[in-house]
Amino acid sequence: MMESNNVSQMKVVLEAALLTSPNPLSLDEMLRLFPERVERATLRMLLDELKQDWQARNLNSMELVQVASGWRFQALPELAPFLSRLNPDRPHRYSRAAMETLAIIAYRQPVTRGDIEELRGVAVNPNTIRQLQERDWIDVVGQRDVPGRPSLYATTKTFLDDLNLKSLADLPEMETFLEQPFSEDEVILESAPETPPQVDFIDNSDASS
Amino acid sequence: MMESNNVSQMKVVLEAALLTSPNPLSLDEMLRLFPERVERATLRMLLDELKQDWQARNLNSMELVQVASGWRFQALPELAPFLSRLNPDRPHRYSRAAMETLAIIAYRQPVTRGDIEELRGVAVNPNTIRQLQERDWIDVVGQRDVPGRPSLYATTKTFLDDLNLKSLADLPEMETFLEQPFSEDEVILESAPETPPQVDFIDNSDASS
Amino acid sequence: MTVLVTEPKSHLEPRLHGEAITSLPHDLYIPPDALEVYLDAFEGPLDLLLYLIRKHNLDILDIPMAELTRQYMGYVEKMQAIKLELAADYLLMSAMLIEIKSRMLLPKPTEVESEDDPRAELVRRLMEYEAIKLAAQKLDELPQVGVDLMVANAYFEQIVQVQAPQVAMEDLVAAWQNVLKRASHFAHHKVGKAELSVREHMSQILRKLKEHNMLEFSALFDVENEGIPKLVVCFLAILELAREGLVKITQQAAFTPIYLQINQSN
């Protein structure tokens, strides 16, 4: 079978080998495909031809490329968005810190990082802010006019869209903690340092301007 | 991009997905490739077209086939001798004991280990069962409701896929000694002395096929 | 006998008219060292019985039990010395064969004649095993993925589509509740619907100012499309922004336009 049309048949074997191999094939590996001795130059020529054959294909899906460890067929980059839909990695969840940061920005916007830190009582990881910005759920709407001019964050339209809200007013009302009587707070306030806690962080910070 | 030439573009995406997926793709999976809604009938039509496109290729290397769990591209069988030269450490064939165990599970499923032992007349090596389970060719589908609640084994979709079968109905037909099943013992045994039936079951069954 | 040793455990070998089987000894004599190899070729007593039946051209439907038992026992005796663990299954079969043979020797009452042939169960098992054995051979002849079939497995660049986490309203509310619970230790906020929409407007106004730098006060109100409540909220937002020092409100003279701009004074 390989006799009559040797070179074409070799190309067919090469194509099948490259399409069925999950790893790039080196020239040495490809030489192993054939019982008879094949020159490396011949192989290179066949690979080039194969590459061109696929490029010349009308409505093509794959390309033959040379990478570090050899040659491989790969899907055209523009198809990746489709192919990636096959195996979406499981959506993960935001960390508690990210969710709380988001909640503060949603309910108290516009706020600075300092505001968030004050409310949560811990430093805000810059990655958390970046994560939410990359999602296009928050953005910077200005700077507060205090030393350092910290960015003011607010939620975006995308945030509303993604949570299926028409406006922030659709967020559940959250008055619960006002309901809570002072009783337990007082105890805590007593134990707080002498510097009284910043009651309303926003009001507080503007006092200077 | 998908607008102008929707169907051709879908075929390109399908081709890329099928050429890059190590597992057969089900219709449902393929539907996931496309952001827009696609009818299953459309998909089937495209797959048939794709199959024909490849068959029509001059000097072809691969074929699109349908197996139990979906569709896949595979190298034309006649190329296997070349391709197998690439990976000397291919999955080996199984021992006769393993193949007989597999055959019993395939043809008589669901069966317990006891069923297999009774049929083969020898104890089943637990390794044989494990070997087939590890290959994902058989699995436990339940327990028989008898003392000890022995596991019931059945073959998997992977088994069908790996043997290039669409369903259990595609298994080679089981041949028996005689044309008709040997259930009415009396009749046959009575007639036996007079005209000895042709015992050579192998020749017999060949003749019928 | 070296033929036996090199003979693979072929799936085809039990075929009576096949070559594999003819190389087996025609009599019962097997050198002890070869016996092990020989027995390995059998998958158990049923397999051995099938071999004997076909080797001696016995009629499976009318098995001469005396002959078959004699043949079978001959192998088993030789076997016993070497492969004791294997012999258990084989011994069981010996007992069964002898039992069948002895039952057949008993005089049968005529009326029961057609009822139970003692061999029936053995024949049934032999036939069923034979069928499976043949099926196993056929299965083994099917092309297998990885051996005879190579499936496509080309590469594609998996753009790790960073699947954004899903956030449900409840998650957000729960997070906010957490914040409030903790913040309640040192602060008391009134957070209500009205205030929230004020804050939303504050963000919106800041966005507009960021874009336009300076805007006329009236430009912030969409009087035609928004109802009174919204206009009020917008106004409150402007006041709040001013109070928080986020915007600067200027007016050159009385009754002249009021301008808002982001507070950038230092």
XYZ file of C-alpha atoms in Angstrom:
684
model
C 0.000 0.000 0.000
C 2.864 2.346 0.757
C 4.592 1.446 -2.452
C 2.602 3.080 -5.189
C 2.216 6.480 -3.705
C 4.799 6.573 -1.060
C 5.014 10.246 -0.262
C 1.272 10.867 -0.185
C 0.785 7.854 2.030
C 3.452 9.106 4.375
C 1.631 12.385 4.622
C -1.560 10.566 5.541
C 0.242 8.626 8.256
C 1.839 11.816 9.560
C -1.468 13.604 9.636
C -3.149 10.770 11.525
C -0.263 10.567 13.985
C -0.315 14.297 14.651
C -4.084 14.444 14.991
C -4.207 11.536 17.422
C -1.279 12.528 19.587
C -2.005 14.602 22.674
C 1.632 15.706 22.756
C 3.759 17.366 20.116
C 5.678 14.832 18.051
C 9.385 15.303 17.534
C 11.049 14.501 14.233
C 12.595 11.436 15.828
C 9.233 10.173 16.945
C 7.741 10.768 13.546
C 10.569 8.849 11.920
C 9.562 5.891 14.062
C 6.195 5.816 12.314
C 7.684 4.330 9.201
C 9.198 0.900 8.897
C 11.506 2.089 6.174
C 14.258 4.616 6.553
C 13.105 8.178 6.001
C 15.355 11.203 5.722
C 14.747 13.990 8.163
C 14.743 16.409 5.248
C 11.940 14.421 3.627
C 9.997 14.538 6.853
C 10.444 18.282 7.155
C 9.270 18.734 3.621
C 6.200 16.608 4.248
C 5.396 18.557 7.390
C 5.624 21.816 5.500
C 3.353 20.469 2.821
C 0.909 19.245 5.414
C 0.944 22.620 7.080
C 0.198 24.301 3.779
C -2.503 21.789 2.886
C -4.352 22.705 6.049
C -3.823 26.407 5.583
C -5.245 26.103 2.100
C -8.333 24.342 3.364
C -11.548 26.162 2.855
C -13.142 26.770 6.249
C -10.337 25.387 8.275
C -10.353 24.463 11.948
C -6.825 23.397 12.794
C -3.271 24.412 12.120
C -0.050 22.480 12.164
C 2.490 24.322 14.270
C 5.981 23.710 15.464
C 6.525 24.156 19.175
C 9.479 23.541 21.447
C 9.144 19.790 21.657
C 7.955 19.126 18.143
C 4.984 19.483 15.868
C 1.338 19.423 16.729
C -2.055 20.198 15.310
C -3.947 22.751 17.292
C -7.293 24.397 16.973
C -7.174 27.868 15.436
C -6.975 30.431 18.223
C -10.225 32.105 17.196
C -12.076 28.870 17.924
C -10.868 28.720 21.500
C -13.815 30.679 22.876
C -16.157 28.039 21.472
C -14.084 25.073 22.544
C -13.637 26.490 26.007
C -17.367 26.369 26.451
C -17.124 22.587 26.508
C -15.209 22.426 29.743
C -15.982 25.434 31.805
C -14.144 25.171 35.050
C -16.472 25.062 37.933
C -17.376 28.561 38.997
C -15.722 29.234 42.274
C -16.990 31.477 44.976
C -15.719 34.784 46.187
C -13.990 34.796 49.519
C -15.816 36.166 52.505
C -13.524 39.185 52.454
C -14.447 39.884 48.835
C -18.144 39.509 49.510
C -18.028 41.816 52.492
C -16.021 44.368 50.563
C -18.548 44.188 47.769
C -21.420 44.551 50.211
C -19.870 47.608 51.789
C -19.281 49.208 48.425
C -22.827 48.379 47.379
C -24.525 49.684 50.490
C -22.224 52.534 51.448
C -20.925 53.797 48.132
C -18.983 55.792 47.329
C -16.387 54.575 49.748
C -12.633 54.542 50.013
C -10.502 51.581 50.910
C -10.013 53.224 54.291
C -13.758 53.236 54.822
C -13.948 49.564 54.034
C -11.108 48.766 56.353
C -12.671 50.723 59.109
C -15.975 48.975 58.728
C -14.539 45.503 58.459
C -11.928 46.121 61.093
C -9.198 44.587 58.949
C -6.955 45.684 56.133
C -8.337 45.205 52.641
C -6.275 43.057 50.343
C -5.631 45.057 47.146
C -6.316 41.840 45.210
C -9.844 41.816 46.522
C -10.493 45.255 45.097
C -8.803 44.313 41.833
C -10.843 41.127 41.568
C -14.055 43.090 41.834
C -12.797 45.708 39.420
C -11.830 43.078 36.875
C -15.272 41.630 37.126
C -16.442 45.152 36.317
C -18.625 45.153 39.379
C -16.983 48.174 41.012
C -15.073 51.129 39.712
C -13.495 54.332 40.857
C -15.886 57.238 40.688
C -13.626 59.877 42.185
C -11.142 60.673 44.866
C -11.885 61.879 48.280
C -10.353 65.225 48.879
C -8.191 64.243 51.784
C -4.452 63.693 52.009
C -3.509 60.864 49.692
C -6.662 61.472 47.678
C -7.945 57.893 48.085
C -10.112 56.448 45.375
C -13.835 56.338 45.896
C -15.381 53.076 44.847
C -18.905 52.492 43.694
C -20.788 49.647 42.096
C -21.348 49.596 38.360
C -24.243 48.910 36.051
C -22.722 45.529 35.322
C -23.028 44.701 38.982
C -26.705 45.520 38.882
C -27.147 43.582 35.655
C -25.357 40.541 36.981
C -27.413 40.521 40.130
C -30.525 41.166 38.170
C -31.253 44.457 39.866
C -32.716 47.524 38.290
C -31.151 49.851 40.782
C -29.455 49.790 44.126
C -32.813 50.543 45.642
C -33.708 46.954 44.794
C -31.095 45.683 47.195
C -32.772 44.221 50.245
C -33.332 46.735 52.930
C -30.877 46.319 55.703
C -31.940 48.080 58.792
C -31.615 45.157 61.043
C -28.746 46.330 63.062
C -30.273 49.630 63.878
C -33.043 47.596 65.430
C -30.556 46.062 67.744
C -30.764 47.835 71.065
C -27.780 49.435 72.579
C -27.558 46.938 75.359
C -24.900 44.734 73.953
C -23.162 47.517 72.094
C -22.602 49.498 75.202
C -20.636 46.780 76.741
C -18.479 46.629 73.699
C -18.107 50.365 73.505
C -16.963 50.412 77.034
C -14.252 48.009 76.271
C -13.248 49.963 73.203
C -10.181 52.145 73.389
C -10.602 55.619 74.664
C -10.636 57.085 71.209
C -14.271 56.705 70.427
C -14.922 54.561 67.415
C -15.495 56.399 64.213
C -19.181 56.411 64.211
C -19.928 57.466 60.728
C -16.821 57.016 58.760
C -17.957 59.112 55.897
C -19.123 62.024 57.928
C -16.016 61.826 59.874
C -13.616 61.950 57.041
C -15.188 64.990 55.493
C -14.878 67.035 58.578
C -11.577 68.310 57.344
C -12.733 69.710 54.048
C -18.080 36.231 12.707
C -20.705 33.548 13.084
C -23.284 35.691 11.355
C -22.398 35.634 7.691
C -21.827 31.971 7.252
C -23.392 30.450 10.254
C -23.648 26.828 9.262
C -20.155 26.570 7.797
C -18.725 28.225 10.847
C -20.562 25.777 13.068
C -19.062 22.942 11.125
C -15.599 24.388 11.666
C -16.215 24.657 15.391
C -17.565 21.107 15.496
C -14.592 19.779 13.601
C -12.139 21.496 15.930
C -14.003 20.290 18.998
C -14.111 16.708 17.776
C -10.472 16.717 16.691
C -9.291 18.058 20.027
C -11.478 16.079 22.397
C -9.955 12.899 23.793
C -13.448 11.597 24.573
C -16.414 11.176 22.297
C -18.670 14.217 22.398
C -22.367 13.765 22.991
C -24.939 15.878 21.180
C -25.585 17.726 24.423
C -21.936 18.556 24.809
C -21.710 19.751 21.241
C -24.724 21.975 21.732
C -22.808 23.649 24.531
C -20.202 24.787 22.021
C -22.491 27.426 20.639
C -23.688 30.467 22.487
C -26.867 30.510 20.458
C -29.566 27.888 20.503
C -28.985 25.098 18.011
C -31.458 22.385 17.140
C -30.351 18.830 17.642
C -31.521 18.056 14.138
C -29.232 20.781 12.774
C -26.355 19.338 14.733
C -27.031 15.856 13.406
C -27.125 17.190 9.887
C -23.826 19.005 10.358
C -22.223 15.884 11.781
C -23.363 13.866 8.803
C -21.988 16.511 6.464
C -18.717 16.573 8.349
C -18.497 12.810 8.181
C -19.053 12.919 4.440
C -16.595 15.776 3.960
C -13.885 13.677 5.510
C -14.850 10.574 3.582
C -14.645 12.595 0.407
C -11.175 13.881 1.229
C -8.460 12.851 -1.109
C -5.880 10.847 0.839
C -7.749 10.844 4.081
C -6.449 9.911 7.492
C -9.372 10.138 9.889
C -13.020 9.221 10.053
C -15.873 10.582 12.092
C -17.720 7.780 13.851
C -20.559 7.479 16.286
C -20.020 5.333 19.364
C -21.996 4.736 22.531
C -21.294 8.003 24.265
C -21.151 10.245 21.235
C -19.120 11.161 18.194
C -15.385 11.083 17.714
C -12.720 11.276 15.060
C -10.455 8.268 14.836
C -7.620 7.305 12.580
C -8.565 4.988 9.748
C -8.017 1.435 10.957
C -5.458 0.687 8.261
C -3.195 3.372 9.704
C -3.097 1.748 13.141
C -0.034 -0.390 12.363
C 1.951 2.777 11.664
C 0.591 4.740 14.587
C 1.136 1.907 17.001
C 4.853 2.117 16.236
C 4.853 5.426 18.120
C 3.849 4.064 21.489
C 5.279 0.641 22.159
C 3.688 0.585 25.595
C 0.127 0.445 24.473
C -2.658 -1.024 26.551
C -2.197 -4.745 26.360
C -4.783 -7.286 25.492
C -6.350 -9.146 28.353
C -5.865 -12.725 29.454
C -8.381 -15.327 28.406
C -9.743 -15.387 31.953
C -10.294 -11.623 31.851
C -11.888 -11.785 28.424
C -14.243 -14.575 29.488
C -15.191 -12.641 32.606
C -15.770 -9.577 30.473
C -17.840 -11.584 27.997
C -20.045 -12.942 30.781
C -20.573 -9.454 32.152
C -21.231 -8.056 28.690
C -23.648 -10.737 27.544
C -25.326 -11.672 30.800
C -25.322 -8.370 32.695
C -25.982 -7.593 35.392
C -24.173 -10.499 37.040
C -22.527 -11.203 40.366
C -19.137 -12.734 40.861
C -20.927 -15.935 41.829
C -22.699 -15.992 38.467
C -19.387 -15.632 36.701
C -17.805 -18.392 38.736
C -20.673 -20.727 38.097
C -20.546 -20.102 34.396
C -16.810 -20.500 34.078
C -16.582 -23.336 36.584
C -13.624 -21.697 38.349
C -13.092 -19.068 40.994
C -12.787 -15.529 39.707
C -9.551 -13.798 40.524
C -10.414 -10.495 42.228
C -7.637 -8.891 40.233
C -9.466 -9.690 37.041
C -12.517 -7.782 38.199
C -10.365 -4.916 39.447
C -8.461 -4.789 36.183
C -11.671 -4.396 34.229
C -12.977 -1.827 36.674
C -9.792 0.197 36.452
C -10.083 0.224 32.708
C -13.573 1.611 33.296
C -15.064 -1.191 31.238
C -17.261 -2.569 34.002
C -18.787 -1.125 37.115
C -21.085 -2.051 39.956
C -24.681 -1.228 39.168
C -26.282 -2.589 42.314
C -26.456 -5.498 44.708
C -28.450 -8.640 44.343
C -30.944 -8.954 47.129
C -29.638 -12.236 48.526
C -27.579 -12.918 51.629
C -24.254 -11.132 51.373
C -25.766 -8.670 48.916
C -23.210 -9.413 46.211
C -22.332 -6.642 43.749
C -23.943 -6.741 40.343
C -21.566 -5.907 37.529
C -22.401 -4.389 34.168
C -20.412 -2.965 31.295
C -19.942 0.785 30.898
C -20.207 3.230 28.025
C -16.429 3.387 27.942
C -16.400 -0.328 27.199
C -18.639 0.251 24.192
C -16.637 3.296 23.119
C -13.349 1.453 23.359
C -14.662 -1.419 21.276
C -16.172 0.990 18.781
C -19.732 -0.079 19.536
C -22.829 2.048 19.643
C -24.762 -0.207 21.994
C -24.744 -3.681 23.493
C -26.886 -4.770 20.571
C -23.783 -4.316 18.405
C -21.885 -6.978 20.320
C -20.984 -9.982 18.199
C -23.815 -12.423 18.220
C -23.463 -15.247 20.665
C -23.130 -18.622 19.083
C -24.228 -21.796 20.709
C -23.635 -25.413 20.034
C -26.786 -25.900 18.151
C -28.933 -23.826 15.966
C -31.699 -23.885 18.519
C -31.145 -23.358 22.211
C -30.684 -26.489 24.192
C -33.516 -26.130 26.629
C -35.708 -29.158 26.032
C -33.250 -31.716 27.205
C -35.507 -34.716 26.854
C -36.219 -34.336 23.216
C -32.664 -33.923 22.183
C -31.351 -36.630 24.392
C -33.968 -39.008 23.145
C -33.140 -38.434 19.549
C -29.468 -38.520 20.228
C -28.670 -42.207 19.927
C -30.387 -42.674 16.558
C -28.896 -39.870 14.533
C -25.878 -38.349 16.167
C -26.149 -34.617 15.545
C -23.218 -32.846 14.057
C -21.384 -31.891 17.155
C -18.818 -29.714 15.588
C -20.340 -26.516 16.738
C -17.654 -24.327 15.303
C -17.993 -25.415 11.746
C -21.663 -25.404 12.239
C -21.904 -21.828 13.309
C -19.542 -20.671 10.636
C -21.753 -22.231 8.059
C -24.703 -20.257 9.257
C -23.005 -16.919 9.103
C 6.881 -30.615 24.081
C 8.752 -27.417 23.479
C 5.943 -26.611 21.147
C 3.665 -26.523 24.117
C 5.857 -24.182 26.027
C 6.077 -21.619 23.296
C 2.437 -21.866 22.491
C 0.720 -18.704 23.637
C -2.428 -18.856 25.663
C -4.157 -18.299 22.438
C -7.827 -17.709 22.487
C -8.190 -19.823 19.453
C -6.492 -22.884 20.716
C -9.452 -24.902 21.959
C -10.756 -25.130 18.417
C -10.888 -28.781 17.606
C -10.016 -28.439 13.970
C -7.680 -25.577 14.598
C -3.970 -26.092 14.559
C -3.400 -25.071 18.132
C -5.181 -28.039 19.512
C -3.499 -30.654 17.364
C -0.165 -29.995 18.906
C -1.505 -31.185 22.235
C -0.731 -34.794 23.093
C -3.082 -37.376 21.711
C -2.690 -39.699 24.585
C -2.766 -39.048 28.232
C 0.924 -38.952 28.690
C 2.276 -35.521 29.439
C 5.711 -35.017 30.887
C 5.219 -33.537 34.355
C 7.161 -30.370 33.574
C 4.973 -29.656 30.589
C 1.781 -30.386 32.413
C 1.745 -27.041 34.139
C 2.046 -25.214 30.891
C -0.573 -27.443 29.420
C -3.018 -26.815 32.218
C -2.481 -23.133 31.939
C -4.075 -23.402 28.561
C -7.330 -24.434 30.190
C -9.559 -22.004 31.937
C -10.928 -24.608 34.311
C -12.615 -27.989 34.368
C -15.325 -27.002 31.913
C -12.719 -25.918 29.445
C -10.833 -29.180 29.874
C -14.015 -31.167 29.440
C -14.876 -29.308 26.283
C -11.438 -30.026 24.969
C -11.780 -33.732 25.703
C -15.224 -33.925 24.170
C -14.017 -32.449 20.943
C -10.661 -34.112 20.899
C -12.345 -37.484 21.100
C -15.181 -36.440 18.916
C -17.684 -37.200 21.622
C -21.297 -36.351 21.138
C -22.053 -33.534 23.518
C -25.722 -34.389 23.518
C -25.057 -37.999 24.329
C -21.830 -37.919 26.221
C -20.376 -41.344 26.931
C -19.814 -40.656 30.578
C -17.554 -43.594 31.226
C -15.128 -42.548 28.542
C -15.215 -38.860 29.394
C -14.778 -39.488 33.107
C -11.882 -41.826 32.461
C -10.157 -39.273 30.275
C -10.821 -36.447 32.661
C -9.640 -38.344 35.728
C -6.451 -39.169 33.940
C -5.602 -35.481 33.617
C -6.724 -34.606 37.102
C -4.570 -37.291 38.679
C -1.534 -35.936 36.906
C -2.539 -32.463 37.871
C -2.959 -33.123 41.525
C 0.705 -33.509 42.244
C 1.635 -30.203 40.705
C -1.167 -27.715 40.931
C -3.027 -28.365 44.087
C -4.759 -25.040 44.281
C -6.029 -25.442 40.776
C -7.075 -28.961 41.441
C -9.905 -27.964 43.746
C -12.178 -26.861 40.936
C -11.109 -29.848 38.912
C -11.766 -32.250 41.761
C -15.235 -30.915 42.185
C -15.866 -31.672 38.559
C -14.460 -35.182 39.005
C -16.967 -35.820 41.707
C -19.738 -34.535 39.521
C -18.710 -36.694 36.589
C -18.519 -39.798 38.736
C -21.890 -39.024 40.190
C -23.439 -38.656 36.763
C -21.818 -41.831 35.616
C -23.103 -43.802 38.587
C -26.581 -42.402 38.245
C -26.626 -43.525 34.658
C -25.749 -47.041 35.725
C -28.829 -47.254 37.906
C -31.752 -49.007 36.305
C -34.294 -46.411 35.297
C -37.972 -46.966 35.748
C -39.449 -46.684 32.275
C -41.941 -43.966 33.090
C -39.202 -41.658 34.250
C -37.049 -42.286 31.243
C -37.780 -39.069 29.460
C -37.649 -37.064 32.632
C -34.145 -36.376 33.789
C -31.018 -37.325 32.040
C -28.312 -37.072 34.716
C -26.114 -35.432 32.085
C -28.521 -32.639 31.292
C -27.093 -30.145 33.755
C -23.547 -30.881 32.682
C -24.468 -30.462 29.046
C -26.238 -27.214 29.791
C -23.199 -25.849 31.601
C -20.832 -27.000 28.903
C -22.878 -25.367 26.235
C -23.269 -22.149 28.126
C -19.581 -22.004 28.847
C -18.794 -22.759 25.247
C -20.980 -19.909 24.121
C -19.240 -17.485 26.473
C -15.859 -18.755 25.434
C -16.626 -18.102 21.821
C -18.089 -14.713 22.667
C -14.916 -13.834 24.567
C -12.856 -14.710 21.520
C -14.995 -12.520 19.332
C -14.842 -9.665 21.806
C -11.112 -9.968 21.834
C -11.050 -9.789 18.069
C -12.888 -6.478 18.062
C -10.668 -3.473 17.461
C -9.834 -1.698 20.672
C -9.180 1.960 21.234
C -5.542 2.480 21.968
C -4.571 -0.810 20.368
C -6.182 -0.899 16.955
C -7.963 2.418 17.020
C -6.383 5.789 17.614
C -8.771 8.542 18.512
C -8.257 12.164 17.645
C -6.705 14.078 20.476
C -5.190 17.203 18.983
C -4.316 20.215 21.023
C -6.233 23.335 21.681
C -5.346 26.251 23.807
C -7.742 26.078 26.660
C -8.352 29.673 27.434
C -8.923 29.248 31.070
C -12.071 31.202 30.995
C -11.850 32.447 34.526
C -15.366 31.616 35.359
C -16.454 34.516 37.456
C -17.974 33.397 40.700
C -21.700 33.491 40.835
C -23.044 35.811 43.434
C -26.623 35.631 44.523
C -28.412 38.380 46.287
C -28.502 36.254 49.418
C -24.696 36.040 49.410
C -24.430 39.778 49.244
C -26.996 40.288 51.960
C -25.316 37.733 54.155
C -21.991 39.479 53.675
C -23.495 42.832 54.497
C -25.138 41.389 57.566
C -21.774 40.135 58.679
C -20.233 43.526 58.214
C -23.017 45.187 60.108
C -22.861 42.681 62.893
C -19.218 43.343 63.350
C -19.493 47.073 62.784
C -22.284 47.256 65.304
C -19.663 46.854 67.940
C -18.613 50.395 67.388
C -20.966 52.131 65.033
C -24.613 52.740 64.453
C -25.679 53.284 60.934
C -29.071 53.767 59.701
C -29.108 51.979 56.445
C -32.357 52.060 54.668
C -33.813 52.073 51.265
C -33.960 55.800 51.025
C -30.397 56.265 52.057
C -29.250 53.595 49.693
C -30.766 55.305 46.711
C -29.175 58.534 47.864
C -25.837 56.813 47.879
C -26.513 55.330 44.461
C -27.164 58.811 43.151
C -24.025 60.042 44.803
C -22.064 57.518 42.765
C -23.906 58.467 39.609
C -23.293 62.170 40.092
C -19.639 61.536 40.780
C -19.435 59.532 37.545
C -20.998 62.351 35.591
C -18.690 64.907 37.124
C -15.714 62.725 36.411
C -16.723 62.683 32.796
C -17.626 66.332 32.398
C -15.442 67.943 34.980
C -17.999 70.594 35.747
C -21.733 70.454 35.420
C -24.512 72.846 35.935
C -26.645 71.982 38.916
C -29.792 71.676 36.824
C -28.110 69.282 34.421
C -28.057 66.716 37.157
C -31.814 66.583 37.289
C -33.814 64.806 34.658
C -36.972 66.740 35.440
C -38.894 65.408 32.482
C -38.395 61.726 33.084
C -38.050 61.349 36.793
C -40.687 61.653 39.388
C -40.553 63.927 42.378
C -39.175 61.258 44.729
C -36.238 60.631 42.467
C -35.539 64.320 42.067
C -35.581 64.681 45.810
C -33.201 61.773 46.163
C -30.914 63.359 43.602
C -30.974 66.610 45.498
C -30.231 64.818 48.746
C -27.341 63.076 47.048
C -25.883 66.421 45.978
C -26.219 67.751 49.470
C -24.604 64.644 50.872
C -21.767 64.884 48.378
C -21.218 68.460 49.393
C -21.389 67.598 53.027
C -18.860 64.846 52.577
C -16.683 67.277 50.688
C -16.742 65.194 47.561
C -18.040 67.965 45.348
C -17.655 71.657 45.306
C -20.701 73.772 44.589
C -20.076 77.235 43.231
C -22.215 80.109 42.192
C -20.748 83.342 40.887
C -23.612 85.497 41.957
C -27.133 85.183 43.118
C -29.485 83.704 40.530
C -26.629 82.756 38.266
C -26.169 79.109 37.395
C -24.892 76.834 40.129
C -21.984 74.644 39.128
C -20.838 71.372 40.570
C -17.386 69.988 40.235
C -15.325 67.332 41.876
C -13.612 68.763 44.860
C -9.975 68.910 43.980
C -8.964 71.775 46.138
C -6.116 71.032 48.365
